[in-house]
Amino acid sequence: MSTLDVARKDFLDVRRAKIVWFVGALYTLFMLLLVYFGQNNRPDPSILNALWNLTAVGAMFIPLIALVTAYLSIAGERESGAIKYLLSIPNSRTDVVLGKFVTRTAVVSASILLAFLIGGALTLAWYPSPEMDTFALMAALTVLYALTYVAVAIAISAATASRSRAMGGSIAFFFVTSVLNVFGPLQLAIDYLLNDLAGLEVSVNQIMFVQSLISPTAAYVNATGLAFPDGFNTIPPDLPWFLQGETMLVVLLAWLAVPLALGIWQFQRADLG
C-alpha cells in the first residue's frame, strides 16, 4: 500500500463521522445567513461586507471543522490497536500520516468549498455587483486556513497515544490560537511579555506579526487583505511588508508544513507497543 491507499481506506471511516458534517453544515448556514441579510432590504448591497463578516465567523468555525475532522485520525487507531494492522499491510509510518492528512484535507476542503459554492450562487442571484474575484480569493484563503489546522490536528494525533490526550491537545491549541486571538487576550499577552516584562518597546505592528507566527487565525485574518480592497473596513492602507497578505501566505504555508513534518517525526519515534 501507499499514501493514497491509506487515504482511500481512511475516507470510508471519516465520511461516517456525523459531527464533521454537522459542524460543516453550521458554517454553510452562517454563509447563507450572511449572504441573505447582506442584501435584504438594502438599495445597493455589497457582498464585500458579507464576506468580511464571514471572516470573523470563519476564524472560529473553520478550526473546529478541521480539528474535529482530524484530531482522532491516528490517536484513535493507536488506542484501539488498529494502527498495528494498518502498519502491517505494510505501510510506512510516513504513509500513514500523509494518508490521513490527504483524507482529512479532502473532507474539510469539500465542506468549505460547498459552502462557498452555495454562497456564490446566491450572490450571483441577489447582488448587483457579485465581486466573484473576491469571493474566489476568500474561498482559497479559507481552505488554506483550514488545512493549517488539519496539519496541526494530524500532528497532535500522531504525537499522542490516546483519544483523551489528542482531544486535550486540540482543545488547548484551539483555545490559545483561535479563541484568545479572536477576543483579544493573545495580543495583550504578547504585548505584556515583550514590552512590560522584556522592555523591548515593540510596536503594535510587530506584535501583530508575532501574533501571526503564534496563531494561524491571526495570519488568516491578516491575509484577507489580499482579497479586499486597500483600506476596506478596518484594514490599514499602509501596512508594513511583514503584515502584507503575501507575507501572511508564507506564514500560513509554514503553519501547514511544519506541524505535518513534526507529526511525521514524532510518529516515527513513537513506541506503538
C-alpha positions as a Markdown table, in Angstrom:
| # | Residue | x | y | z |
|---|---|---|---|---|
| 1 | Met | 0.0 | 0.0 | 0.0 |
| 2 | Ser | 0.9 | 3.7 | -0.2 |
| 3 | Thr | -0.2 | 7.1 | 1.0 |
| 4 | Leu | -3.1 | 7.0 | -1.4 |
| 5 | Asp | -4.1 | 3.6 | -0.3 |
| 6 | Val | -4.2 | 4.7 | 3.3 |
| 7 | Ala | -6.2 | 7.7 | 2.3 |
| 8 | Arg | -8.8 | 5.6 | 0.4 |
| 9 | Lys | -9.2 | 3.3 | 3.4 |
| 10 | Asp | -9.4 | 6.2 | 5.8 |
| 11 | Phe | -12.0 | 8.0 | 3.8 |
| 12 | Leu | -14.5 | 5.2 | 4.5 |
| 13 | Asp | -14.1 | 5.9 | 8.2 |
| 14 | Val | -14.2 | 9.7 | 8.2 |
| 15 | Arg | -17.2 | 10.1 | 6.0 |
| 16 | Arg | -19.3 | 8.4 | 8.6 |
| 17 | Ala | -18.4 | 10.9 | 11.3 |
| 18 | Lys | -21.6 | 12.9 | 11.7 |
| 19 | Ile | -20.0 | 15.6 | 13.9 |
| 20 | Val | -17.8 | 16.6 | 10.9 |
| 21 | Trp | -20.7 | 17.1 | 8.6 |
| 22 | Phe | -22.7 | 18.9 | 11.4 |
| 23 | Val | -20.0 | 21.5 | 12.0 |
| 24 | Gly | -19.6 | 21.9 | 8.3 |
| 25 | Ala | -23.3 | 22.4 | 7.9 |
| 26 | Leu | -23.3 | 25.1 | 10.6 |
| 27 | Tyr | -20.6 | 27.0 | 8.6 |
| 28 | Thr | -22.7 | 26.7 | 5.5 |
| 29 | Leu | -25.7 | 28.0 | 7.4 |
| 30 | Phe | -23.8 | 31.1 | 8.6 |
| 31 | Met | -22.7 | 31.6 | 5.0 |
| 32 | Leu | -26.3 | 31.6 | 3.8 |
| 33 | Leu | -27.5 | 33.9 | 6.6 |
| 34 | Leu | -24.7 | 36.5 | 6.0 |
| 35 | Val | -25.3 | 36.5 | 2.2 |
| 36 | Tyr | -29.0 | 36.8 | 2.7 |
| 37 | Phe | -29.0 | 39.6 | 5.3 |
| 38 | Gly | -26.3 | 41.4 | 3.5 |
| 39 | Gln | -28.7 | 42.2 | 0.7 |
| 40 | Asn | -32.1 | 42.1 | 2.4 |
| 41 | Asn | -33.9 | 45.5 | 2.2 |
| 42 | Arg | -30.8 | 47.3 | 1.1 |
| 43 | Pro | -30.8 | 49.6 | -2.0 |
| 44 | Asp | -27.2 | 48.9 | -3.0 |
| 45 | Pro | -25.9 | 45.8 | -1.2 |
| 46 | Ser | -22.2 | 44.9 | -1.2 |
| 47 | Ile | -21.1 | 41.3 | -0.9 |
| 48 | Leu | -17.8 | 42.6 | 0.5 |
| 49 | Asn | -19.5 | 43.3 | 3.8 |
| 50 | Ala | -21.0 | 39.8 | 4.0 |
| 51 | Leu | -17.6 | 38.3 | 3.2 |
| 52 | Trp | -15.9 | 40.5 | 5.8 |
| 53 | Asn | -18.4 | 39.3 | 8.5 |
| 54 | Leu | -17.8 | 35.7 | 7.3 |
| 55 | Thr | -14.1 | 36.1 | 8.1 |
| 56 | Ala | -15.0 | 36.6 | 11.7 |
| 57 | Val | -17.3 | 33.6 | 11.7 |
| 58 | Gly | -14.7 | 31.5 | 9.9 |
| 59 | Ala | -12.0 | 32.5 | 12.4 |
| 60 | Met | -13.9 | 30.4 | 15.0 |
| 61 | Phe | -15.7 | 27.8 | 13.0 |
| 62 | Ile | -13.0 | 26.7 | 10.5 |
| 63 | Pro | -10.6 | 25.5 | 13.2 |
| 64 | Leu | -13.5 | 23.5 | 14.7 |
| 65 | Ile | -14.2 | 21.8 | 11.4 |
| 66 | Ala | -10.6 | 21.0 | 10.9 |
| 67 | Leu | -9.8 | 19.8 | 14.4 |
| 68 | Val | -13.0 | 17.7 | 14.8 |
| 69 | Thr | -12.2 | 16.0 | 11.4 |
| 70 | Ala | -8.6 | 15.2 | 12.2 |
| 71 | Tyr | -7.7 | 15.0 | 15.9 |
| 72 | Leu | -8.5 | 11.3 | 16.3 |
| 73 | Ser | -7.1 | 10.2 | 12.9 |
| 74 | Ile | -4.1 | 8.5 | 14.3 |
| 75 | Ala | -4.5 | 8.6 | 18.1 |
| 76 | Gly | -7.8 | 6.8 | 17.8 |
| 77 | Glu | -6.3 | 3.9 | 15.9 |
| 78 | Arg | -3.3 | 3.8 | 18.3 |
| 79 | Glu | -5.7 | 3.5 | 21.3 |
| 80 | Ser | -7.8 | 0.8 | 19.7 |
| 81 | Gly | -4.7 | -1.1 | 18.3 |
| 82 | Ala | -5.9 | -0.8 | 14.7 |
| 83 | Ile | -2.7 | 1.1 | 13.9 |
| 84 | Lys | -0.7 | -2.2 | 14.1 |
| 85 | Tyr | -2.9 | -3.7 | 11.4 |
| 86 | Leu | -2.5 | -0.6 | 9.2 |
| 87 | Leu | 1.3 | -0.7 | 9.5 |
| 88 | Ser | 1.4 | -4.5 | 8.8 |
| 89 | Ile | -0.1 | -4.3 | 5.3 |
| 90 | Pro | 2.6 | -2.9 | 5.0 |
| 91 | Asn | 2.6 | 0.9 | 5.1 |
| 92 | Ser | 5.4 | 3.2 | 6.4 |
| 93 | Arg | 4.6 | 5.5 | 9.3 |
| 94 | Thr | 5.1 | 8.4 | 6.9 |
| 95 | Asp | 2.4 | 6.9 | 4.6 |
| 96 | Val | 0.0 | 6.7 | 7.5 |
| 97 | Val | 0.5 | 10.3 | 8.5 |
| 98 | Leu | 0.3 | 11.7 | 4.9 |
| 99 | Gly | -2.6 | 9.4 | 4.0 |
| 100 | Lys | -4.6 | 10.6 | 7.0 |
| 101 | Phe | -3.7 | 14.2 | 6.0 |
| 102 | Val | -4.9 | 13.7 | 2.4 |
| 103 | Thr | -8.2 | 12.3 | 3.6 |
| 104 | Arg | -9.0 | 14.9 | 6.2 |
| 105 | Thr | -7.8 | 17.6 | 3.8 |
| 106 | Ala | -10.3 | 16.4 | 1.2 |
| 107 | Val | -13.2 | 16.2 | 3.6 |
| 108 | Val | -12.6 | 19.7 | 5.1 |
| 109 | Ser | -11.9 | 21.3 | 1.7 |
| 110 | Ala | -15.1 | 19.8 | 0.3 |
| 111 | Ser | -17.1 | 21.1 | 3.2 |
| 112 | Ile | -15.8 | 24.6 | 2.9 |
| 113 | Leu | -16.0 | 24.8 | -0.9 |
| 114 | Leu | -19.6 | 23.6 | -0.8 |
| 115 | Ala | -20.4 | 26.5 | 1.4 |
| 116 | Phe | -18.7 | 28.9 | -0.9 |
| 117 | Leu | -20.3 | 27.4 | -4.0 |
| 118 | Ile | -23.8 | 27.8 | -2.5 |
| 119 | Gly | -23.0 | 31.3 | -1.2 |
| 120 | Gly | -21.5 | 32.2 | -4.6 |
| 121 | Ala | -24.6 | 31.1 | -6.5 |
| 122 | Leu | -26.9 | 33.1 | -4.2 |
| 123 | Thr | -24.5 | 36.1 | -4.6 |
| 124 | Leu | -24.9 | 36.0 | -8.3 |
| 125 | Ala | -28.6 | 35.9 | -8.0 |
| 126 | Trp | -29.0 | 38.6 | -5.3 |
| 127 | Tyr | -26.2 | 41.1 | -5.7 |
| 128 | Pro | -25.9 | 43.7 | -8.5 |
| 129 | Ser | -22.1 | 43.5 | -8.2 |
| 130 | Pro | -21.2 | 40.0 | -7.0 |
| 131 | Glu | -17.4 | 40.6 | -6.8 |
| 132 | Met | -16.7 | 37.0 | -7.7 |
| 133 | Asp | -12.9 | 37.5 | -7.8 |
| 134 | Thr | -13.0 | 38.5 | -4.1 |
| 135 | Phe | -15.3 | 35.5 | -3.4 |
| 136 | Ala | -12.9 | 33.1 | -5.1 |
| 137 | Leu | -9.9 | 34.5 | -3.2 |
| 138 | Met | -11.7 | 34.3 | 0.1 |
| 139 | Ala | -12.6 | 30.7 | -0.7 |
| 140 | Ala | -8.9 | 29.8 | -1.4 |
| 141 | Leu | -7.7 | 31.6 | 1.7 |
| 142 | Thr | -10.2 | 29.9 | 3.9 |
| 143 | Val | -9.3 | 26.4 | 2.5 |
| 144 | Leu | -5.7 | 27.1 | 3.2 |
| 145 | Tyr | -6.5 | 28.4 | 6.7 |
| 146 | Ala | -8.5 | 25.2 | 7.4 |
| 147 | Leu | -5.6 | 23.0 | 6.2 |
| 148 | Thr | -3.2 | 24.6 | 8.7 |
| 149 | Tyr | -5.5 | 23.3 | 11.5 |
| 150 | Val | -5.8 | 19.9 | 9.8 |
| 151 | Ala | -2.0 | 19.7 | 9.8 |
| 152 | Val | -1.8 | 20.7 | 13.5 |
| 153 | Ala | -4.6 | 18.2 | 14.4 |
| 154 | Ile | -2.8 | 15.4 | 12.5 |
| 155 | Ala | 0.5 | 16.3 | 14.3 |
| 156 | Ile | -1.2 | 16.2 | 17.7 |
| 157 | Ser | -2.9 | 12.9 | 16.8 |
| 158 | Ala | 0.4 | 11.4 | 15.6 |
| 159 | Ala | 2.2 | 12.5 | 18.8 |
| 160 | Thr | -0.3 | 11.2 | 21.3 |
| 161 | Ala | -1.3 | 7.6 | 22.2 |
| 162 | Ser | -4.8 | 8.1 | 23.4 |
| 163 | Arg | -8.1 | 9.8 | 22.4 |
| 164 | Ser | -8.2 | 11.9 | 25.6 |
| 165 | Arg | -4.7 | 13.4 | 25.0 |
| 166 | Ala | -5.4 | 14.1 | 21.4 |
| 167 | Met | -8.7 | 15.8 | 22.4 |
| 168 | Gly | -7.0 | 17.8 | 25.2 |
| 169 | Gly | -4.2 | 18.9 | 22.9 |
| 170 | Ser | -6.6 | 20.0 | 20.2 |
| 171 | Ile | -8.8 | 21.9 | 22.6 |
| 172 | Ala | -5.8 | 23.7 | 24.1 |
| 173 | Phe | -4.5 | 24.7 | 20.7 |
| 174 | Phe | -7.9 | 25.9 | 19.6 |
| 175 | Phe | -8.4 | 27.9 | 22.7 |
| 176 | Val | -5.0 | 29.6 | 22.6 |
| 177 | Thr | -4.7 | 30.3 | 18.9 |
| 178 | Ser | -8.3 | 30.9 | 18.0 |
| 179 | Val | -10.4 | 31.9 | 21.0 |
| 180 | Leu | -7.8 | 34.0 | 22.7 |
| 181 | Asn | -6.8 | 35.5 | 19.4 |
| 182 | Val | -10.4 | 36.5 | 18.3 |
| 183 | Phe | -11.3 | 38.0 | 21.7 |
| 184 | Gly | -8.0 | 39.9 | 22.2 |
| 185 | Pro | -6.1 | 38.3 | 25.2 |
| 186 | Leu | -3.5 | 36.8 | 23.0 |
| 187 | Gln | -2.4 | 40.2 | 21.7 |
| 188 | Leu | -2.5 | 41.6 | 25.2 |
| 189 | Ala | -0.3 | 38.8 | 26.5 |
| 190 | Ile | 2.3 | 39.3 | 23.7 |
| 191 | Asp | 2.4 | 43.0 | 24.4 |
| 192 | Tyr | 2.8 | 42.3 | 28.2 |
| 193 | Leu | 5.6 | 39.8 | 27.6 |
| 194 | Leu | 7.6 | 41.8 | 25.1 |
| 195 | Asn | 7.1 | 45.3 | 26.3 |
| 196 | Asp | 6.3 | 45.2 | 30.0 |
| 197 | Leu | 8.5 | 42.3 | 31.0 |
| 198 | Ala | 11.2 | 42.3 | 28.4 |
| 199 | Gly | 11.2 | 46.1 | 27.9 |
| 200 | Leu | 11.7 | 45.7 | 24.1 |
| 201 | Glu | 9.5 | 48.6 | 23.0 |
| 202 | Val | 7.9 | 46.5 | 20.3 |
| 203 | Ser | 5.4 | 48.4 | 18.1 |
| 204 | Val | 1.7 | 47.3 | 17.6 |
| 205 | Asn | 2.5 | 46.1 | 14.0 |
| 206 | Gln | 5.4 | 44.0 | 15.3 |
| 207 | Ile | 3.1 | 42.5 | 18.0 |
| 208 | Met | 0.6 | 41.6 | 15.2 |
| 209 | Phe | 3.4 | 39.8 | 13.3 |
| 210 | Val | 4.4 | 37.8 | 16.4 |
| 211 | Gln | 0.7 | 37.0 | 16.9 |
| 212 | Ser | 0.5 | 35.7 | 13.3 |
| 213 | Leu | 3.5 | 33.5 | 14.0 |
| 214 | Ile | 1.8 | 32.1 | 17.1 |
| 215 | Ser | -1.7 | 31.8 | 15.6 |
| 216 | Pro | -2.9 | 30.6 | 12.2 |
| 217 | Thr | -6.1 | 32.5 | 12.9 |
| 218 | Ala | -4.2 | 35.8 | 13.1 |
| 219 | Ala | -2.3 | 35.0 | 9.9 |
| 220 | Tyr | -5.6 | 34.2 | 8.1 |
| 221 | Val | -7.3 | 37.4 | 9.2 |
| 222 | Asn | -4.2 | 39.5 | 8.1 |
| 223 | Ala | -4.1 | 37.6 | 4.8 |
| 224 | Thr | -7.6 | 38.7 | 3.9 |
| 225 | Gly | -6.0 | 42.0 | 2.8 |
| 226 | Leu | -5.2 | 40.1 | -0.4 |
| 227 | Ala | -8.9 | 39.7 | -1.2 |
| 228 | Phe | -10.4 | 43.0 | -0.1 |
| 229 | Pro | -9.6 | 46.5 | -1.5 |
| 230 | Asp | -6.9 | 48.6 | 0.2 |
| 231 | Gly | -8.2 | 50.3 | 3.3 |
| 232 | Phe | -11.5 | 48.3 | 3.3 |
| 233 | Asn | -13.3 | 48.4 | 6.7 |
| 234 | Thr | -10.5 | 48.1 | 9.3 |
| 235 | Ile | -7.7 | 47.1 | 7.0 |
| 236 | Pro | -5.0 | 49.8 | 7.3 |
| 237 | Pro | -3.9 | 51.1 | 3.8 |
| 238 | Asp | -0.2 | 51.3 | 4.7 |
| 239 | Leu | 0.7 | 48.0 | 6.3 |
| 240 | Pro | 4.5 | 47.2 | 6.7 |
| 241 | Trp | 5.8 | 44.4 | 4.5 |
| 242 | Phe | 5.7 | 41.8 | 7.2 |
| 243 | Leu | 2.0 | 42.2 | 7.6 |
| 244 | Gln | 1.2 | 42.3 | 3.9 |
| 245 | Gly | -1.0 | 39.5 | 2.6 |
| 246 | Glu | 1.8 | 37.9 | 0.7 |
| 247 | Thr | 3.9 | 37.5 | 3.9 |
| 248 | Met | 0.8 | 36.1 | 5.7 |
| 249 | Leu | 0.5 | 33.5 | 2.9 |
| 250 | Val | 4.1 | 32.3 | 3.7 |
| 251 | Val | 3.2 | 32.1 | 7.4 |
| 252 | Leu | 0.1 | 30.1 | 6.6 |
| 253 | Leu | 2.1 | 27.7 | 4.4 |
| 254 | Ala | 4.6 | 27.3 | 7.2 |
| 255 | Trp | 1.8 | 26.5 | 9.6 |
| 256 | Leu | 0.8 | 23.8 | 7.2 |
| 257 | Ala | 4.2 | 22.3 | 6.5 |
| 258 | Val | 6.0 | 22.5 | 9.9 |
| 259 | Pro | 3.3 | 20.7 | 12.1 |
| 260 | Leu | 3.0 | 18.0 | 9.5 |
| 261 | Ala | 6.7 | 17.4 | 9.4 |
| 262 | Leu | 6.8 | 17.4 | 13.2 |
| 263 | Gly | 3.9 | 14.9 | 13.3 |
| 264 | Ile | 5.8 | 12.5 | 11.0 |
| 265 | Trp | 8.9 | 12.9 | 13.1 |
| 266 | Gln | 7.1 | 12.2 | 16.3 |
| 267 | Phe | 5.1 | 9.2 | 14.9 |
| 268 | Gln | 8.3 | 7.6 | 13.5 |
| 269 | Arg | 9.8 | 7.8 | 17.0 |
| 270 | Ala | 6.6 | 6.6 | 18.8 |
| 271 | Asp | 6.6 | 3.3 | 20.6 |
| 272 | Leu | 3.4 | 1.6 | 19.4 |
| 273 | Gly | 3.8 | -1.3 | 21.9 |
